[in-house]
Short mmCIF file of C-alpha atoms and ligand atoms in Angstrom, two decimals:
data_model
loop_
_atom_site.label_atom_id
_atom_site.label_comp_id
_atom_site.label_asym_id
_atom_site.label_seq_id
_atom_site.Cartn_x
_atom_site.Cartn_y
_atom_site.Cartn_z
CA MET A 1146 -26.19 24.92 -38.92
CA ALA A 1147 -28.77 25.62 -36.54
CA GLU A 1148 -28.08 24.29 -33.16
CA ALA A 1149 -29.97 21.15 -31.79
CA GLY A 1150 -32.64 21.79 -29.37
CA ILE A 1151 -31.55 21.05 -25.41
CA ILE A 1152 -33.57 18.35 -23.60
CA ASP A 1153 -33.77 19.62 -20.16
CA GLY A 1154 -33.06 16.96 -17.57
CA LYS A 1155 -33.48 19.37 -14.35
CA ALA A 1156 -36.54 20.60 -15.82
CA VAL A 1157 -38.31 17.17 -16.39
CA ALA A 1158 -36.71 16.03 -13.45
CA ALA A 1159 -38.21 18.81 -11.16
CA ARG A 1160 -41.80 17.96 -12.79
CA VAL A 1161 -41.59 14.42 -11.89
CA ARG A 1162 -40.56 15.03 -8.28
CA GLU A 1163 -43.18 17.38 -7.91
CA GLN A 1164 -45.72 15.33 -9.59
CA LEU A 1165 -44.55 12.28 -7.21
CA LYS A 1166 -45.00 14.72 -3.92
CA GLY A 1167 -48.61 14.37 -5.08
CA ASP A 1168 -49.06 11.06 -5.83
CA VAL A 1169 -47.12 10.37 -2.55
CA ALA A 1170 -49.53 12.19 -0.35
CA GLN A 1171 -52.53 10.80 -1.93
CA PHE A 1172 -50.93 7.16 -1.67
CA VAL A 1173 -50.56 7.84 1.81
CA ALA A 1174 -54.09 9.23 2.33
CA ARG A 1175 -55.74 6.16 0.37
CA THR A 1176 -53.61 3.47 2.19
CA GLY A 1177 -52.39 4.96 5.22
CA VAL A 1178 -48.90 3.87 4.34
CA GLN A 1179 -45.90 6.20 4.07
CA PRO A 1180 -43.53 4.65 1.13
CA GLY A 1181 -39.80 3.85 2.85
CA LEU A 1182 -36.74 3.84 1.10
CA ALA A 1183 -34.24 1.98 3.07
CA THR A 1184 -30.81 2.86 1.20
CA VAL A 1185 -27.84 0.86 2.18
CA LEU A 1186 -24.34 1.57 2.48
CA VAL A 1187 -21.49 -0.38 3.21
CA GLY A 1188 -17.94 1.41 4.18
CA GLY A 1189 -17.43 5.11 3.40
CA ASP A 1190 -16.81 5.36 -0.20
CA PRO A 1191 -17.01 9.22 -0.51
CA ALA A 1192 -18.72 8.97 -3.91
CA SER A 1193 -21.29 6.75 -2.57
CA GLU A 1194 -21.66 8.61 0.68
CA VAL A 1195 -22.84 11.67 -1.80
CA TYR A 1196 -24.93 10.03 -3.72
CA VAL A 1197 -26.58 8.36 -0.66
CA ALA A 1198 -26.97 11.63 0.58
CA SER A 1199 -28.68 12.68 -2.18
CA LYS A 1200 -31.37 10.04 -2.70
CA ARG A 1201 -31.87 10.00 1.07
CA LYS A 1202 -32.83 13.68 1.00
CA SER A 1203 -34.88 13.69 -1.95
CA SER A 1204 -37.01 10.68 -0.58
CA VAL A 1205 -37.76 12.93 2.32
CA ALA A 1206 -38.57 15.80 0.04
CA ALA A 1207 -41.06 13.43 -2.03
CA GLY A 1208 -42.69 12.64 1.45
CA MET A 1209 -40.95 9.12 2.23
CA ALA A 1210 -39.48 7.66 5.13
CA ASP A 1211 -35.78 7.99 5.17
CA LEU A 1212 -34.70 3.98 6.27
CA HIS A 1213 -31.13 4.76 5.47
CA GLN A 1214 -28.73 1.45 7.47
CA HIS A 1215 -25.00 2.54 7.34
CA LEU A 1216 -22.88 -0.68 7.67
CA PRO A 1217 -18.79 -0.75 8.85
CA GLU A 1218 -16.46 -0.77 5.91
CA ASP A 1219 -15.59 -4.28 7.69
CA ALA A 1220 -18.96 -5.54 7.61
CA THR A 1221 -18.91 -9.21 6.93
CA GLN A 1222 -21.07 -10.89 4.00
CA GLN A 1223 -22.99 -12.71 6.97
CA GLU A 1224 -23.81 -9.09 8.30
CA VAL A 1225 -25.11 -7.35 5.02
CA GLU A 1226 -26.91 -10.75 3.92
CA GLY A 1227 -28.47 -10.40 7.60
CA LEU A 1228 -29.66 -6.75 7.10
CA LEU A 1229 -31.16 -7.61 3.42
CA ARG A 1230 -32.99 -10.02 4.96
CA GLU A 1231 -34.59 -7.91 7.47
CA LEU A 1232 -35.44 -5.33 5.39
CA ALA A 1233 -37.02 -7.69 2.71
CA ALA A 1234 -39.44 -8.94 5.80
CA SER A 1235 -40.22 -5.44 7.18
CA PRO A 1236 -43.43 -4.12 6.10
CA ALA A 1237 -42.25 -0.59 6.73
CA VAL A 1238 -39.89 -0.67 3.61
CA SER A 1239 -41.03 -0.49 0.58
CA GLY A 1240 -37.63 -0.07 -1.25
CA ILE A 1241 -34.20 -1.44 -1.02
CA LEU A 1242 -31.38 0.41 -2.62
CA LEU A 1243 -27.73 -1.14 -2.09
CA GLN A 1244 -25.60 1.48 -2.94
CA LEU A 1245 -22.81 -0.17 -5.13
CA PRO A 1246 -20.05 -0.86 -5.48
CA VAL A 1247 -19.54 -2.60 -2.27
CA PRO A 1248 -16.28 -3.24 -0.70
CA ALA A 1249 -13.84 -5.84 -2.52
CA HIS A 1250 -14.67 -8.29 0.41
CA LEU A 1251 -18.30 -8.45 -0.61
CA ASP A 1252 -20.30 -10.82 -3.09
CA ALA A 1253 -22.28 -8.18 -4.63
CA ALA A 1254 -23.98 -10.29 -7.17
CA SER A 1255 -25.07 -12.48 -4.30
CA LEU A 1256 -26.14 -9.59 -1.93
CA ILE A 1257 -28.44 -8.03 -4.69
CA GLU A 1258 -30.10 -11.49 -5.44
CA LEU A 1259 -31.78 -11.19 -1.86
CA ILE A 1260 -33.79 -8.03 -2.25
CA PRO A 1261 -37.20 -9.45 -3.15
CA PHE A 1262 -38.48 -8.05 -6.97
CA GLU A 1263 -41.30 -6.21 -5.25
CA LYS A 1264 -38.51 -3.81 -3.51
CA ASP A 1265 -35.71 -4.33 -5.80
CA VAL A 1266 -36.01 0.09 -6.86
CA ASP A 1267 -32.55 -0.41 -8.74
CA GLY A 1268 -34.02 -2.93 -11.05
CA LEU A 1269 -30.98 -4.91 -10.86
CA THR A 1270 -31.99 -8.31 -9.38
CA THR A 1271 -32.48 -11.53 -11.82
CA MET A 1272 -36.02 -11.66 -11.17
CA SER A 1273 -36.40 -7.98 -12.43
CA VAL A 1274 -34.43 -8.43 -15.69
CA GLY A 1275 -36.39 -11.06 -16.34
CA LEU A 1276 -39.81 -9.21 -16.04
CA LEU A 1277 -38.40 -6.26 -17.71
CA ALA A 1278 -37.30 -9.28 -20.34
CA GLN A 1279 -41.17 -10.56 -20.48
CA GLY A 1280 -42.59 -6.54 -20.25
CA LYS A 1281 -44.31 -7.89 -16.88
CA LYS A 1282 -45.04 -5.54 -14.14
CA GLY A 1283 -41.95 -5.11 -12.11
CA LEU A 1284 -39.54 -2.18 -11.16
CA ARG A 1285 -37.00 -1.24 -14.18
CA PRO A 1286 -33.52 0.02 -13.60
CA CYS A 1287 -33.77 4.33 -12.92
CA THR A 1288 -31.40 5.80 -15.53
CA PRO A 1289 -33.00 3.60 -18.29
CA SER A 1290 -36.22 4.90 -17.08
CA GLY A 1291 -34.98 8.45 -17.03
CA VAL A 1292 -33.92 7.72 -20.91
CA ILE A 1293 -37.34 6.78 -21.76
CA GLU A 1294 -39.26 9.75 -19.53
CA LEU A 1295 -36.66 12.04 -21.67
CA LEU A 1296 -38.17 10.99 -24.63
CA ASP A 1297 -41.47 10.95 -24.13
CA ALA A 1298 -41.45 15.05 -22.54
CA TYR A 1299 -39.99 15.82 -25.62
CA ASP A 1300 -42.61 13.83 -28.02
CA VAL A 1301 -39.64 11.96 -29.44
CA PRO A 1302 -41.60 8.99 -31.18
CA ILE A 1303 -40.33 5.40 -29.75
CA GLU A 1304 -42.76 3.56 -31.78
CA GLY A 1305 -40.89 2.16 -35.31
CA ALA A 1306 -37.92 4.50 -34.69
CA ASN A 1307 -34.40 2.99 -35.39
CA VAL A 1308 -32.63 3.59 -31.95
CA VAL A 1309 -28.98 2.34 -31.85
CA VAL A 1310 -28.04 2.14 -28.17
CA ILE A 1311 -24.17 2.38 -27.92
CA GLY A 1312 -23.12 -0.15 -24.73
CA ARG A 1313 -24.52 -3.38 -23.31
CA SER A 1314 -23.77 -3.29 -19.33
CA GLU A 1315 -26.54 -4.62 -17.05
CA LEU A 1316 -26.87 -1.26 -15.57
CA VAL A 1317 -27.72 0.88 -18.62
CA GLY A 1318 -27.36 -0.21 -22.30
CA ARG A 1319 -28.94 -3.38 -21.74
CA PRO A 1320 -32.08 -2.39 -19.85
CA VAL A 1321 -32.69 0.50 -22.25
CA ALA A 1322 -32.86 -1.67 -25.27
CA GLN A 1323 -35.45 -3.62 -23.41
CA LEU A 1324 -37.42 -0.82 -22.48
CA LEU A 1325 -37.06 0.56 -25.76
CA VAL A 1326 -37.93 -2.56 -27.66
CA ASN A 1327 -41.15 -3.05 -25.21
CA ARG A 1328 -42.00 0.30 -26.48
CA ASN A 1329 -41.97 -0.61 -30.26
CA ALA A 1330 -38.78 0.68 -31.03
CA THR A 1331 -36.36 -1.25 -33.77
CA VAL A 1332 -33.18 -1.41 -31.55
CA THR A 1333 -29.67 -1.83 -32.34
CA ILE A 1334 -27.35 -2.50 -29.18
CA ALA A 1335 -23.68 -1.44 -30.22
CA HIS A 1336 -20.66 -2.54 -28.23
CA SER A 1337 -16.72 -2.35 -28.10
CA ARG A 1338 -16.85 -5.32 -30.33
CA THR A 1339 -19.00 -3.46 -32.93
CA LYS A 1340 -17.72 -3.01 -36.92
CA ASP A 1341 -18.27 0.53 -38.20
CA LEU A 1342 -19.88 1.87 -34.98
CA ALA A 1343 -20.20 5.37 -37.13
CA GLY A 1344 -21.87 4.12 -39.94
CA ILE A 1345 -24.25 2.08 -37.45
CA CYS A 1346 -25.25 5.09 -35.93
CA ARG A 1347 -25.69 6.81 -38.87
CA SER A 1348 -28.79 4.93 -39.63
CA ALA A 1349 -30.31 5.66 -36.11
CA ASP A 1350 -33.28 8.09 -35.33
CA VAL A 1351 -32.14 8.16 -31.86
CA ILE A 1352 -29.04 7.78 -30.29
CA VAL A 1353 -28.10 6.20 -26.70
CA ALA A 1354 -25.08 6.68 -25.56
CA ALA A 1355 -23.81 4.58 -22.51
CA VAL A 1356 -20.37 4.02 -23.64
CA GLY A 1357 -18.10 5.31 -20.79
CA VAL A 1358 -15.73 6.52 -23.28
CA LYS A 1359 -15.37 10.50 -23.35
CA GLY A 1360 -16.35 12.39 -26.64
CA LEU A 1361 -16.91 8.84 -28.42
CA VAL A 1362 -19.79 10.20 -30.29
CA ASN A 1363 -19.06 12.82 -32.93
CA ALA A 1364 -20.78 14.61 -35.52
CA ASP A 1365 -19.72 11.36 -38.12
CA PHE A 1366 -22.12 9.57 -35.93
CA VAL A 1367 -25.30 11.40 -36.21
CA LYS A 1368 -27.73 11.45 -39.22
CA PRO A 1369 -29.19 15.00 -39.62
CA GLY A 1370 -32.15 15.73 -37.54
CA ALA A 1371 -31.41 12.56 -34.72
CA VAL A 1372 -32.19 12.74 -31.20
CA VAL A 1373 -29.02 12.37 -29.32
CA ILE A 1374 -29.31 11.15 -25.66
CA ASP A 1375 -26.15 10.81 -23.72
CA VAL A 1376 -25.46 8.98 -20.69
CA GLY A 1377 -22.34 8.90 -20.15
CA ILE A 1378 -20.48 10.93 -17.30
CA HIS A 1379 -16.98 12.12 -17.29
CA ARG A 1380 -15.13 14.16 -14.36
CA GLY A 1381 -12.37 16.33 -15.83
CA PRO A 1382 -10.60 19.18 -14.92
CA ASP A 1383 -13.30 21.42 -16.90
CA GLY A 1384 -16.07 19.84 -14.92
CA LEU A 1385 -18.77 17.12 -16.29
CA SER A 1386 -18.73 15.84 -19.78
CA GLY A 1387 -20.64 12.82 -21.24
CA ASP A 1388 -19.99 10.24 -24.01
CA VAL A 1389 -21.14 12.60 -26.41
CA ASP A 1390 -19.12 15.37 -28.34
CA PHE A 1391 -21.45 18.05 -27.52
CA ALA A 1392 -20.30 20.97 -29.53
CA ALA A 1393 -19.78 18.84 -32.77
CA VAL A 1394 -22.82 16.92 -32.54
CA SER A 1395 -25.35 19.66 -31.37
CA PRO A 1396 -25.30 21.43 -34.97
CA VAL A 1397 -26.31 18.11 -36.80
CA ALA A 1398 -29.05 16.43 -34.24
CA SER A 1399 -32.58 17.79 -33.61
CA LEU A 1400 -32.38 17.66 -29.83
CA ILE A 1401 -29.77 16.62 -27.47
CA THR A 1402 -29.36 16.18 -23.89
CA PRO A 1403 -26.22 18.42 -22.13
CA VAL A 1404 -24.06 16.60 -19.29
CA PRO A 1405 -24.56 18.23 -16.64
CA GLY A 1406 -28.19 18.57 -16.66
CA GLY A 1407 -29.45 15.68 -19.08
CA VAL A 1408 -29.68 12.28 -18.27
CA GLY A 1409 -28.02 12.48 -14.57
CA PRO A 1410 -31.01 14.02 -12.88
CA MET A 1411 -33.68 12.02 -14.35
CA THR A 1412 -31.74 8.82 -12.33
CA ILE A 1413 -32.88 10.17 -8.66
CA ALA A 1414 -36.54 11.38 -10.21
CA MET A 1415 -36.99 7.64 -11.24
CA LEU A 1416 -35.52 5.77 -8.10
CA LEU A 1417 -38.39 7.91 -6.20
CA ALA A 1418 -40.79 6.86 -8.57
CA ASN A 1419 -39.78 3.27 -8.30
CA THR A 1420 -40.27 3.40 -4.16
CA LEU A 1421 -43.54 4.70 -5.07
CA ARG A 1422 -44.45 1.98 -7.63
CA ALA A 1423 -42.59 -0.42 -5.03
CA ALA A 1424 -44.97 0.72 -1.97
CA GLU A 1425 -48.20 0.32 -4.59
CA LEU A 1426 -47.01 -3.45 -5.85
CA GLN A 1427 -46.55 -4.07 -2.18
CA HIS A 1428 -50.08 -3.19 -1.08
CA THR A 1429 -51.69 -4.79 -3.97
CA LEU A 1430 -49.90 -8.11 -3.31
CA THR A 1431 -50.43 -7.70 0.98
CA GLY A 1432 -53.88 -6.06 0.60
P1 NAD B 672 -19.98 -0.29 -18.93
O1 NAD B 672 -18.40 0.15 -18.58
O2 NAD B 672 -20.10 -1.10 -17.36
O3 NAD B 672 -20.70 -0.40 -19.99
C1 NAD B 672 -19.98 0.27 -21.55
C2 NAD B 672 -20.25 -0.28 -22.63
O4 NAD B 672 -19.80 0.40 -23.81
C3 NAD B 672 -20.00 -2.17 -22.74
O5 NAD B 672 -21.06 -2.72 -22.83
C4 NAD B 672 -19.04 -1.80 -23.83
O6 NAD B 672 -18.88 -2.74 -24.66
C5 NAD B 672 -19.40 -0.66 -24.78
N1 NAD B 672 -18.18 0.26 -25.23
C6 NAD B 672 -16.85 0.47 -24.43
N2 NAD B 672 -16.20 1.11 -25.11
C7 NAD B 672 -16.70 1.08 -26.35
C8 NAD B 672 -16.56 1.61 -27.74
N3 NAD B 672 -15.12 2.44 -27.79
N4 NAD B 672 -17.32 1.46 -28.53
C9 NAD B 672 -18.48 1.11 -28.60
N5 NAD B 672 -18.80 0.21 -26.98
C10 NAD B 672 -18.22 0.63 -26.28
O7 NAD B 672 -20.73 1.73 -18.09
P2 NAD B 672 -22.19 1.89 -17.94
O8 NAD B 672 -22.21 1.75 -16.46
O9 NAD B 672 -22.67 1.31 -18.76
O10 NAD B 672 -22.18 3.40 -17.98
C11 NAD B 672 -21.65 3.78 -19.41
C12 NAD B 672 -21.59 5.46 -18.87
O11 NAD B 672 -22.84 5.98 -18.65
C13 NAD B 672 -20.50 5.83 -18.27
O12 NAD B 672 -19.68 6.92 -18.17
C14 NAD B 672 -21.40 6.14 -16.73
O13 NAD B 672 -20.45 6.84 -15.74
C15 NAD B 672 -22.67 6.73 -17.34
N6 NAD B 672 -23.48 6.34 -16.09
C16 NAD B 672 -24.66 7.43 -16.06
C17 NAD B 672 -25.49 7.46 -15.23
C18 NAD B 672 -26.54 8.47 -14.94
O14 NAD B 672 -27.23 8.64 -13.59
N7 NAD B 672 -26.50 9.41 -15.71
C19 NAD B 672 -25.57 6.19 -14.65
C20 NAD B 672 -25.04 5.09 -15.09
C21 NAD B 672 -24.07 4.98 -15.81
#
């Protein structure tokens, strides 16, 4: 059987970032305001440092101001809260991103809630989740938005499509399902208690796997010609792999995202898009 077409997330992300550069320049010319991203890192978790460095570099490349803030590992809840309140009030700050996880002595949930919805570039506050659920203007979580962007980039029909999302996390599964419903897909959310997962997935025109179980989705899960989006990231001795058994699924699917190079590169691209949207939102709210 023929191999599936590859959804090239690197190429789509590069296009989004190039487009954004122009959009940022136009926004600056129109408003005199440079969008600014405040990444907030507490402590020195090596993986988090790498992620934050990459977000900062990309925001500068897009023409935005890098307003990074670093607090020590032993920063108190009050100190982090104080910083977030300052950033929330500062007109120079368009977007605030609290890098997760924060050290265990901090209450991440209550910190996140200090980010005002118009600066919530991760889309994780209760307010942003509510705005998404109601289909109202707001900022959407980055990885889920990246999934939609990839489907659109490859002209995969969403309206009326049967989509199975595997995973119901606040970060990926739930918001991606909600975004798909808002685009008129018929969405099934499957999770760890789902019965006959493979059978349910076989009904899908599109499968979005956000499970965190390496290679869970095999050929039995996939209707011939279905589109398979793999959000999973697993680091192993042979490099990165996803929640989908790529070699097994590729001959059955019509389109598939690789790992790496599929959904992954979209996350930062959508963060930048969110930062510009945040600047626009604030400009409309205050202008
Ligand atoms: P999570 O652990 O918070 O959620 C996993 C979900 O999968 C849960 O809702 C659970 O019910 C479901 N699940 C677990 N085992 C299952 C099983 N055997 N059958 C069916 N459902 C099952 O994970 P998450 O934060 O949503 O992330 C999912 C994956 O996506 C991880 O591999 C993570 O590393 C990756 N991820 C990638 C990006 C990116 O930028 N590409 C961003 C975020 C997360």
